[in-house]
Amino acid sequence: MKHFTEEEKMKILSDIIAIKSVNENEIEVANYIKDLFAAYGIESKMVPVTDTRVNLVADIGSGSPVIGVSGHMDVVSPGDESKWTSDPFTLTERDGKLYGRGTDDMKAGLVNLALVMIELKENNELKNGTVRLMATTGEEVGGAGSKKLHEEGYMDDVDYLWVAEPSPDTIIYSHKGSLNLRITSIGEAAHSSMPEQGYNAINPLMKYLLEADEKLNGDDRKNEVLGELVMSTTIFNAGNQVNSVPETAAAELNVRTIPEFDNDEVIDLFNKTADKFNKAGAHIDVEVTMSLPSVFASKHSKMVHLAQEIGKKHLGLEVSVKGSPGVTDASNLLRGKDDTFPFMMFGPGETKMAHKIDEYVYKDYYFAFFDIYKELILGLSK
């Protein structure tokens, strides 16, 4: 019989936090989990995404239902480490909280999924069905890992999916899509005293962005769960010195999409707007750098209702069910599934702590979700 002690759970989380998987280096996290699984006779498979980035997939059990569980191995940069109260890559306990980059988003959830699978296998508790862990790479930037898993068919036979992102008091069953674009304007350099001898790349790009913003943020379509589409221009670069007319200007922006105004329609709008400007003499190019569709599932699935009951039991919280403006790997993993497919996001941590300085997860939540995940798997596999 195997029952992980609190000390073991803390040690394993500490080891994982110490791995600096900042938008890269997930392979070290994957190797750690792979070795941990191997110690208990669980086979796992590396799924390469690039030369340096991998997913990790592992199954226990056999047959139906196939319960898909997922977490990402990458974290965002800690930023200015001098602003942290303690080393961001050293798990540090203070006042019932476990601090460190990735404790909340989302290594606590990922570790719990792996440890629960080990106990279920070691103790022969899973009598029916299969549990498939899909640990992903690159979720924080681009979602390349989950895209690869979808393409290679790892979701084809899955009957349930939950992503262990932080959300202890709210089960997320639907979320917006996310679309990143880079808009480039090409002009002609000239001395600023003679601008007529060049073409300022900034001017048409500014007008383009303002028009796109008005069209998207001014659209009145609304989803009853997810609300309205939101566009944000977040990066703008142009010029190299103050007395030169810039020959290039580029902006990057993010659009949070809804089913009623989806990624394809947004991309088409950006391209048609560029065509209009280009016919008037501009040279504007549109590049889509990421496109993750919105997720719209049912809030009345067996999994969601069971998670609510078990969550209340172990957390002492009334667990609500809502949509989210954020995005998860489910955007890729659920491609091709309809809106009746059982999906949820539910995990230890707090959404507000993701990407923050002094990121933390409550120690009690970390331990509680181990029990929640185990009971949930056993309940779904009956």
Short mmCIF file of C-alpha atoms in Angstrom, two decimals:
data_model
loop_
_atom_site.label_atom_id
_atom_site.label_comp_id
_atom_site.label_asym_id
_atom_site.label_seq_id
_atom_site.Cartn_x
_atom_site.Cartn_y
_atom_site.Cartn_z
CA MET A 1 0.00 0.00 0.00
CA LYS A 2 1.18 3.48 -0.79
CA HIS A 3 -0.01 6.63 0.96
CA PHE A 4 2.01 9.75 0.37
CA THR A 5 2.76 11.60 3.58
CA GLU A 6 2.49 15.37 3.82
CA GLU A 7 6.28 15.49 4.00
CA GLU A 8 6.58 13.56 0.73
CA LYS A 9 4.04 15.80 -0.96
CA MET A 10 5.95 18.87 0.18
CA LYS A 11 9.30 17.45 -0.95
CA ILE A 12 8.05 16.60 -4.43
CA LEU A 13 6.41 20.00 -4.88
CA SER A 14 9.61 21.66 -3.65
CA ASP A 15 11.66 19.72 -6.21
CA ILE A 16 9.33 20.72 -9.03
CA ILE A 17 9.29 24.39 -8.00
CA ALA A 18 13.09 24.40 -8.00
CA ILE A 19 13.10 23.57 -11.72
CA LYS A 20 13.20 26.89 -13.56
CA SER A 21 10.78 25.98 -16.35
CA VAL A 22 10.24 29.59 -17.40
CA ASN A 23 8.61 29.27 -20.82
CA GLU A 24 11.22 26.61 -21.61
CA ASN A 25 13.06 23.79 -19.82
CA GLU A 26 9.84 21.80 -19.30
CA ILE A 27 11.85 18.74 -20.28
CA GLU A 28 13.46 18.76 -16.82
CA VAL A 29 10.02 18.74 -15.18
CA ALA A 30 8.93 15.96 -17.54
CA ASN A 31 12.01 13.90 -16.67
CA TYR A 32 11.35 14.33 -12.96
CA ILE A 33 7.74 13.13 -13.26
CA LYS A 34 8.76 10.34 -15.63
CA ASP A 35 11.33 9.07 -13.10
CA LEU A 36 8.78 9.38 -10.29
CA PHE A 37 6.27 7.32 -12.26
CA ALA A 38 8.90 4.75 -13.19
CA ALA A 39 9.71 4.19 -9.52
CA TYR A 40 6.14 2.91 -9.16
CA GLY A 41 5.94 0.95 -12.39
CA ILE A 42 3.99 3.52 -14.41
CA GLU A 43 5.12 3.91 -18.00
CA SER A 44 5.11 7.40 -19.44
CA LYS A 45 5.92 8.81 -22.86
CA MET A 46 7.70 11.97 -23.91
CA VAL A 47 5.91 13.68 -26.79
CA PRO A 48 8.37 16.07 -28.49
CA VAL A 49 7.06 19.48 -29.52
CA THR A 50 10.35 21.11 -30.53
CA ASP A 51 13.98 20.08 -30.19
CA THR A 52 13.98 21.33 -26.60
CA ARG A 53 10.35 21.10 -25.44
CA VAL A 54 8.23 18.05 -24.68
CA ASN A 55 4.89 16.95 -23.31
CA LEU A 56 4.57 13.97 -20.98
CA VAL A 57 1.71 11.46 -21.24
CA ALA A 58 0.99 8.59 -18.84
CA ASP A 59 -1.94 6.19 -18.45
CA ILE A 60 -3.08 3.98 -15.59
CA GLY A 61 -5.93 1.48 -15.76
CA SER A 62 -7.62 0.33 -18.94
CA GLY A 63 -10.84 0.67 -20.88
CA SER A 64 -13.63 3.18 -20.46
CA PRO A 65 -14.26 5.76 -19.26
CA VAL A 66 -11.05 7.54 -20.17
CA ILE A 67 -10.54 10.40 -17.72
CA GLY A 68 -8.20 13.03 -19.10
CA VAL A 69 -6.36 15.22 -16.60
CA SER A 70 -3.98 17.97 -17.60
CA GLY A 71 -1.56 20.53 -16.23
CA HIS A 72 1.20 22.60 -17.77
CA MET A 73 4.84 22.35 -16.76
CA ASP A 74 5.97 25.86 -17.73
CA VAL A 75 5.80 28.96 -15.58
CA VAL A 76 6.12 32.67 -16.32
CA SER A 77 9.20 34.69 -15.45
CA PRO A 78 9.50 35.74 -11.81
CA GLY A 79 10.28 39.27 -12.98
CA ASP A 80 12.45 41.32 -10.64
CA GLU A 81 13.51 38.68 -8.12
CA SER A 82 14.64 41.36 -5.67
CA LYS A 83 10.97 42.22 -5.14
CA TRP A 84 10.19 38.71 -3.90
CA THR A 85 10.15 38.15 -0.14
CA SER A 86 11.90 34.81 -0.69
CA ASP A 87 13.64 33.03 -3.56
CA PRO A 88 10.95 32.39 -6.23
CA PHE A 89 12.43 28.98 -7.01
CA THR A 90 12.65 27.77 -3.42
CA LEU A 91 9.39 26.51 -1.93
CA THR A 92 8.95 28.61 1.21
CA GLU A 93 6.22 28.24 3.83
CA ARG A 94 4.90 31.29 5.66
CA ASP A 95 1.63 31.64 7.53
CA GLY A 96 0.01 28.60 5.94
CA LYS A 97 1.01 29.61 2.42
CA LEU A 98 3.52 27.94 0.10
CA TYR A 99 5.43 30.57 -1.86
CA GLY A 100 7.30 30.11 -5.12
CA ARG A 101 6.95 30.68 -8.85
CA GLY A 102 4.49 28.11 -10.15
CA THR A 103 3.02 27.06 -6.81
CA ASP A 104 -0.32 28.54 -7.85
CA ASP A 105 -0.02 28.39 -11.65
CA MET A 106 0.09 25.46 -11.72
CA LYS A 107 2.60 23.01 -10.33
CA ALA A 108 0.59 22.28 -7.18
CA GLY A 109 -2.24 20.97 -9.33
CA LEU A 110 0.11 19.05 -11.62
CA VAL A 111 1.91 17.36 -8.72
CA ASN A 112 -1.39 16.33 -7.15
CA LEU A 113 -2.54 14.69 -10.39
CA ALA A 114 0.68 12.67 -10.65
CA LEU A 115 0.67 11.57 -7.01
CA VAL A 116 -2.99 10.55 -7.09
CA MET A 117 -2.30 8.36 -10.13
CA ILE A 118 0.55 6.65 -8.30
CA GLU A 119 -1.59 5.87 -5.25
CA LEU A 120 -4.48 4.61 -7.35
CA LYS A 121 -2.17 2.29 -9.25
CA GLU A 122 -0.15 1.10 -6.24
CA ASN A 123 -3.23 0.36 -4.14
CA ASN A 124 -5.23 -1.15 -7.02
CA GLU A 125 -8.05 1.29 -6.32
CA LEU A 126 -8.97 2.02 -9.93
CA LYS A 127 -11.28 -0.88 -10.79
CA ASN A 128 -12.67 0.54 -14.03
CA GLY A 129 -11.50 2.87 -16.72
CA THR A 130 -8.34 4.76 -17.58
CA VAL A 131 -6.72 7.91 -16.21
CA ARG A 132 -4.53 9.79 -18.68
CA LEU A 133 -2.21 12.53 -17.51
CA MET A 134 -1.30 15.04 -20.22
CA ALA A 135 1.43 17.32 -18.85
CA THR A 136 1.96 20.08 -21.37
CA THR A 137 4.70 22.39 -22.51
CA GLY A 138 4.37 26.02 -23.55
CA GLU A 139 0.92 26.78 -22.14
CA GLU A 140 1.92 30.25 -20.98
CA VAL A 141 3.04 31.29 -24.46
CA GLY A 142 1.27 29.87 -27.50
CA GLY A 143 -0.14 26.53 -26.34
CA ALA A 144 2.13 24.50 -28.61
CA GLY A 145 2.13 21.50 -26.27
CA SER A 146 -1.62 21.01 -26.12
CA LYS A 147 -1.86 21.62 -29.86
CA LYS A 148 0.58 18.74 -30.42
CA LEU A 149 -1.39 16.40 -28.15
CA HIS A 150 -4.58 17.13 -30.08
CA GLU A 151 -2.85 16.59 -33.40
CA GLU A 152 -1.43 13.24 -32.31
CA GLY A 153 -4.82 11.96 -31.11
CA TYR A 154 -4.32 11.78 -27.36
CA MET A 155 -7.80 13.26 -26.82
CA ASP A 156 -9.61 11.06 -29.35
CA ASP A 157 -10.87 8.49 -26.81
CA VAL A 158 -11.12 10.78 -23.76
CA ASP A 159 -14.55 10.93 -22.09
CA TYR A 160 -13.87 13.62 -19.47
CA LEU A 161 -11.28 16.38 -19.25
CA TRP A 162 -10.28 18.57 -16.42
CA VAL A 163 -7.42 21.01 -16.22
CA ALA A 164 -5.92 21.56 -12.78
CA GLU A 165 -5.51 25.33 -13.09
CA PRO A 166 -6.04 27.33 -9.86
CA SER A 167 -9.70 27.86 -9.03
CA PRO A 168 -10.63 26.28 -5.68
CA ASP A 169 -14.01 27.93 -5.08
CA THR A 170 -15.17 28.08 -8.70
CA ILE A 171 -15.41 25.39 -11.33
CA ILE A 172 -14.77 26.89 -14.76
CA TYR A 173 -16.68 25.04 -17.46
CA SER A 174 -16.30 27.52 -20.34
CA HIS A 175 -13.79 30.20 -21.24
CA LYS A 176 -12.97 32.76 -23.87
CA GLY A 177 -10.61 32.15 -26.75
CA SER A 178 -7.32 33.99 -27.14
CA LEU A 179 -5.89 35.39 -30.35
CA ASN A 180 -2.51 37.10 -30.72
CA LEU A 181 -1.63 39.16 -33.79
CA ARG A 182 1.39 41.13 -34.95
CA ILE A 183 0.59 44.06 -37.24
CA THR A 184 3.51 45.51 -39.20
CA SER A 185 3.56 48.75 -41.17
CA ILE A 186 6.30 49.38 -43.76
CA GLY A 187 7.25 52.92 -44.69
CA GLU A 188 10.36 54.69 -45.99
CA ALA A 189 13.03 56.32 -43.87
CA ALA A 190 13.83 60.01 -44.20
CA HIS A 191 15.27 62.89 -42.21
CA SER A 192 12.62 64.41 -39.97
CA SER A 193 13.28 67.84 -41.51
CA MET A 194 12.23 66.44 -44.90
CA PRO A 195 9.43 63.95 -44.09
CA GLU A 196 7.98 64.31 -47.57
CA GLN A 197 10.98 62.34 -48.88
CA GLY A 198 9.93 59.31 -46.87
CA TYR A 199 6.82 57.62 -45.52
CA ASN A 200 6.17 57.48 -41.78
CA ALA A 201 5.22 53.89 -40.92
CA ILE A 202 3.67 54.94 -37.61
CA ASN A 203 0.82 57.01 -39.01
CA PRO A 204 -1.13 54.32 -40.94
CA LEU A 205 -0.52 51.79 -38.16
CA MET A 206 -1.99 54.10 -35.51
CA LYS A 207 -5.06 54.74 -37.66
CA TYR A 208 -5.38 51.01 -38.38
CA LEU A 209 -5.23 50.06 -34.70
CA LEU A 210 -7.77 52.69 -33.70
CA GLU A 211 -10.17 51.51 -36.41
CA ALA A 212 -9.74 47.87 -35.41
CA ASP A 213 -10.24 48.76 -31.75
CA GLU A 214 -13.47 50.59 -32.54
CA LYS A 215 -14.79 47.71 -34.64
CA LEU A 216 -13.97 45.00 -32.09
CA ASN A 217 -14.46 46.67 -28.72
CA GLY A 218 -17.47 48.52 -30.08
CA ASP A 219 -19.22 45.33 -31.20
CA ASP A 220 -22.36 44.69 -29.17
CA ARG A 221 -22.47 40.91 -29.50
CA LYS A 222 -22.38 39.22 -26.12
CA ASN A 223 -22.21 35.68 -24.81
CA GLU A 224 -24.54 34.98 -21.89
CA VAL A 225 -21.74 33.27 -19.95
CA LEU A 226 -18.52 34.85 -21.21
CA GLY A 227 -19.61 38.40 -21.92
CA GLU A 228 -18.19 40.49 -24.77
CA LEU A 229 -15.12 40.15 -26.94
CA VAL A 230 -12.18 42.22 -25.69
CA MET A 231 -9.26 43.55 -27.77
CA SER A 232 -6.11 45.04 -26.23
CA THR A 233 -3.12 46.51 -28.06
CA THR A 234 -0.27 45.63 -25.74
CA ILE A 235 3.04 46.27 -27.58
CA PHE A 236 4.02 49.08 -29.97
CA ASN A 237 7.49 49.50 -31.46
CA ALA A 238 8.73 51.98 -34.05
CA GLY A 239 11.67 54.15 -35.00
CA ASN A 240 15.28 54.20 -33.88
CA GLN A 241 16.06 57.88 -33.35
CA VAL A 242 14.03 61.02 -32.79
CA ASN A 243 15.08 62.92 -35.91
CA SER A 244 14.40 60.11 -38.40
CA VAL A 245 11.11 59.20 -40.02
CA PRO A 246 10.60 55.50 -39.13
CA GLU A 247 10.54 53.01 -41.97
CA THR A 248 8.84 50.28 -39.90
CA ALA A 249 6.34 50.16 -37.08
CA ALA A 250 4.88 47.09 -35.43
CA ALA A 251 2.22 46.42 -32.85
CA GLU A 252 1.16 43.27 -31.06
CA LEU A 253 -2.29 42.75 -29.66
CA ASN A 254 -4.47 40.20 -27.96
CA VAL A 255 -8.15 39.50 -28.53
CA ARG A 256 -10.27 37.48 -26.11
CA THR A 257 -12.94 35.93 -28.29
CA ILE A 258 -16.41 34.49 -27.78
CA PRO A 259 -18.38 31.94 -29.85
CA GLU A 260 -20.53 34.72 -31.33
CA PHE A 261 -17.42 36.60 -32.55
CA ASP A 262 -14.86 33.88 -33.02
CA ASN A 263 -11.18 33.78 -34.00
CA ASP A 264 -11.82 33.24 -37.71
CA GLU A 265 -14.13 36.24 -37.94
CA VAL A 266 -11.66 38.43 -36.04
CA ILE A 267 -8.76 37.39 -38.31
CA ASP A 268 -10.90 38.09 -41.37
CA LEU A 269 -11.75 41.55 -40.02
CA PHE A 270 -8.07 42.39 -39.46
CA ASN A 271 -7.14 41.22 -42.97
CA LYS A 272 -9.96 43.14 -44.65
CA THR A 273 -9.06 46.28 -42.72
CA ALA A 274 -5.43 45.87 -43.83
CA ASP A 275 -6.59 45.47 -47.45
CA LYS A 276 -8.52 48.74 -47.20
CA PHE A 277 -5.49 50.63 -45.84
CA ASN A 278 -3.16 49.08 -48.38
CA LYS A 279 -5.38 50.12 -51.27
CA ALA A 280 -5.05 53.66 -49.95
CA GLY A 281 -1.25 53.50 -50.10
CA ALA A 282 -0.20 51.90 -46.81
CA HIS A 283 1.77 48.68 -46.52
CA ILE A 284 0.30 46.80 -43.57
CA ASP A 285 0.87 43.11 -42.91
CA VAL A 286 -1.16 40.94 -40.52
CA GLU A 287 0.44 37.91 -38.83
CA VAL A 288 -1.46 35.58 -36.52
CA THR A 289 0.98 34.39 -33.84
CA MET A 290 -1.50 32.40 -31.72
CA SER A 291 -5.09 31.31 -32.15
CA LEU A 292 -6.87 29.44 -29.37
CA PRO A 293 -10.65 29.06 -29.74
CA SER A 294 -13.13 29.62 -26.96
CA VAL A 295 -14.36 26.64 -24.96
CA PHE A 296 -18.07 26.22 -24.39
CA ALA A 297 -19.09 23.12 -22.44
CA SER A 298 -22.05 22.05 -20.32
CA LYS A 299 -22.26 23.13 -16.68
CA HIS A 300 -24.51 20.15 -15.92
CA SER A 301 -22.11 17.26 -16.47
CA LYS A 302 -21.68 14.43 -14.00
CA MET A 303 -18.09 15.57 -13.46
CA VAL A 304 -19.02 19.15 -12.56
CA HIS A 305 -21.73 18.11 -10.12
CA LEU A 306 -19.48 15.52 -8.48
CA ALA A 307 -16.62 18.02 -8.20
CA GLN A 308 -18.93 20.50 -6.50
CA GLU A 309 -19.95 17.94 -3.88
CA ILE A 310 -16.43 16.69 -3.22
CA GLY A 311 -14.99 20.21 -3.22
CA LYS A 312 -17.43 21.38 -0.58
CA LYS A 313 -16.66 18.31 1.51
CA HIS A 314 -12.88 18.86 1.55
CA LEU A 315 -12.63 22.65 1.29
CA GLY A 316 -15.65 23.74 3.27
CA LEU A 317 -16.54 26.10 0.43
CA GLU A 318 -19.62 26.60 -1.69
CA VAL A 319 -18.15 25.81 -5.10
CA SER A 320 -19.78 27.87 -7.85
CA VAL A 321 -19.81 27.12 -11.59
CA LYS A 322 -18.89 29.92 -13.98
CA GLY A 323 -17.30 30.92 -17.27
CA SER A 324 -13.91 32.65 -17.39
CA PRO A 325 -12.22 35.37 -19.45
CA GLY A 326 -8.96 33.41 -19.18
CA VAL A 327 -7.77 30.60 -21.42
CA THR A 328 -6.43 27.09 -20.81
CA ASP A 329 -4.96 24.20 -22.77
CA ALA A 330 -8.54 23.02 -23.25
CA SER A 331 -8.75 25.39 -26.25
CA ASN A 332 -6.54 22.95 -28.11
CA LEU A 333 -7.39 19.72 -26.33
CA LEU A 334 -11.12 20.10 -27.01
CA ARG A 335 -10.85 20.92 -30.71
CA GLY A 336 -13.45 18.86 -32.50
CA LYS A 337 -15.52 18.19 -29.35
CA ASP A 338 -19.04 19.57 -29.13
CA ASP A 339 -20.52 21.66 -26.31
CA THR A 340 -21.84 18.58 -24.49
CA PHE A 341 -18.33 17.29 -23.77
CA PRO A 342 -17.62 17.24 -20.01
CA PHE A 343 -14.87 19.77 -19.23
CA MET A 344 -13.85 21.75 -16.19
CA MET A 345 -10.99 23.76 -14.75
CA PHE A 346 -10.60 23.12 -11.01
CA GLY A 347 -7.48 23.20 -8.90
CA PRO A 348 -5.58 24.46 -5.85
CA GLY A 349 -4.47 28.07 -5.70
CA GLU A 350 -6.18 31.34 -6.45
CA THR A 351 -6.67 32.83 -9.91
CA LYS A 352 -5.61 36.26 -8.62
CA MET A 353 -2.14 34.94 -7.65
CA ALA A 354 -1.19 33.71 -11.12
CA HIS A 355 1.91 35.50 -12.47
CA LYS A 356 2.22 37.65 -9.32
CA ILE A 357 5.30 38.47 -7.30
CA ASP A 358 5.24 36.34 -4.12
CA GLU A 359 2.99 33.80 -5.83
CA TYR A 360 1.60 31.28 -3.37
CA VAL A 361 -0.82 28.42 -2.86
CA TYR A 362 -2.51 27.71 0.46
CA LYS A 363 -0.91 24.64 2.01
CA ASP A 364 -4.32 23.32 3.09
CA TYR A 365 -5.64 23.66 -0.46
CA TYR A 366 -2.65 21.81 -1.85
CA PHE A 367 -3.31 18.86 0.45
CA ALA A 368 -7.10 19.00 0.05
CA PHE A 369 -6.99 18.77 -3.73
CA PHE A 370 -5.07 15.52 -3.53
CA ASP A 371 -8.11 13.99 -1.80
CA ILE A 372 -10.53 15.80 -4.13
CA TYR A 373 -8.84 14.46 -7.25
CA LYS A 374 -8.68 10.91 -5.95
CA GLU A 375 -12.37 10.84 -4.97
CA LEU A 376 -13.35 12.48 -8.24
CA ILE A 377 -11.51 9.91 -10.36
CA LEU A 378 -13.00 7.03 -8.40
CA GLY A 379 -16.46 8.57 -8.67
CA LEU A 380 -16.22 9.05 -12.43
CA SER A 381 -14.80 5.58 -13.05
CA LYS A 382 -17.73 3.74 -11.47
#
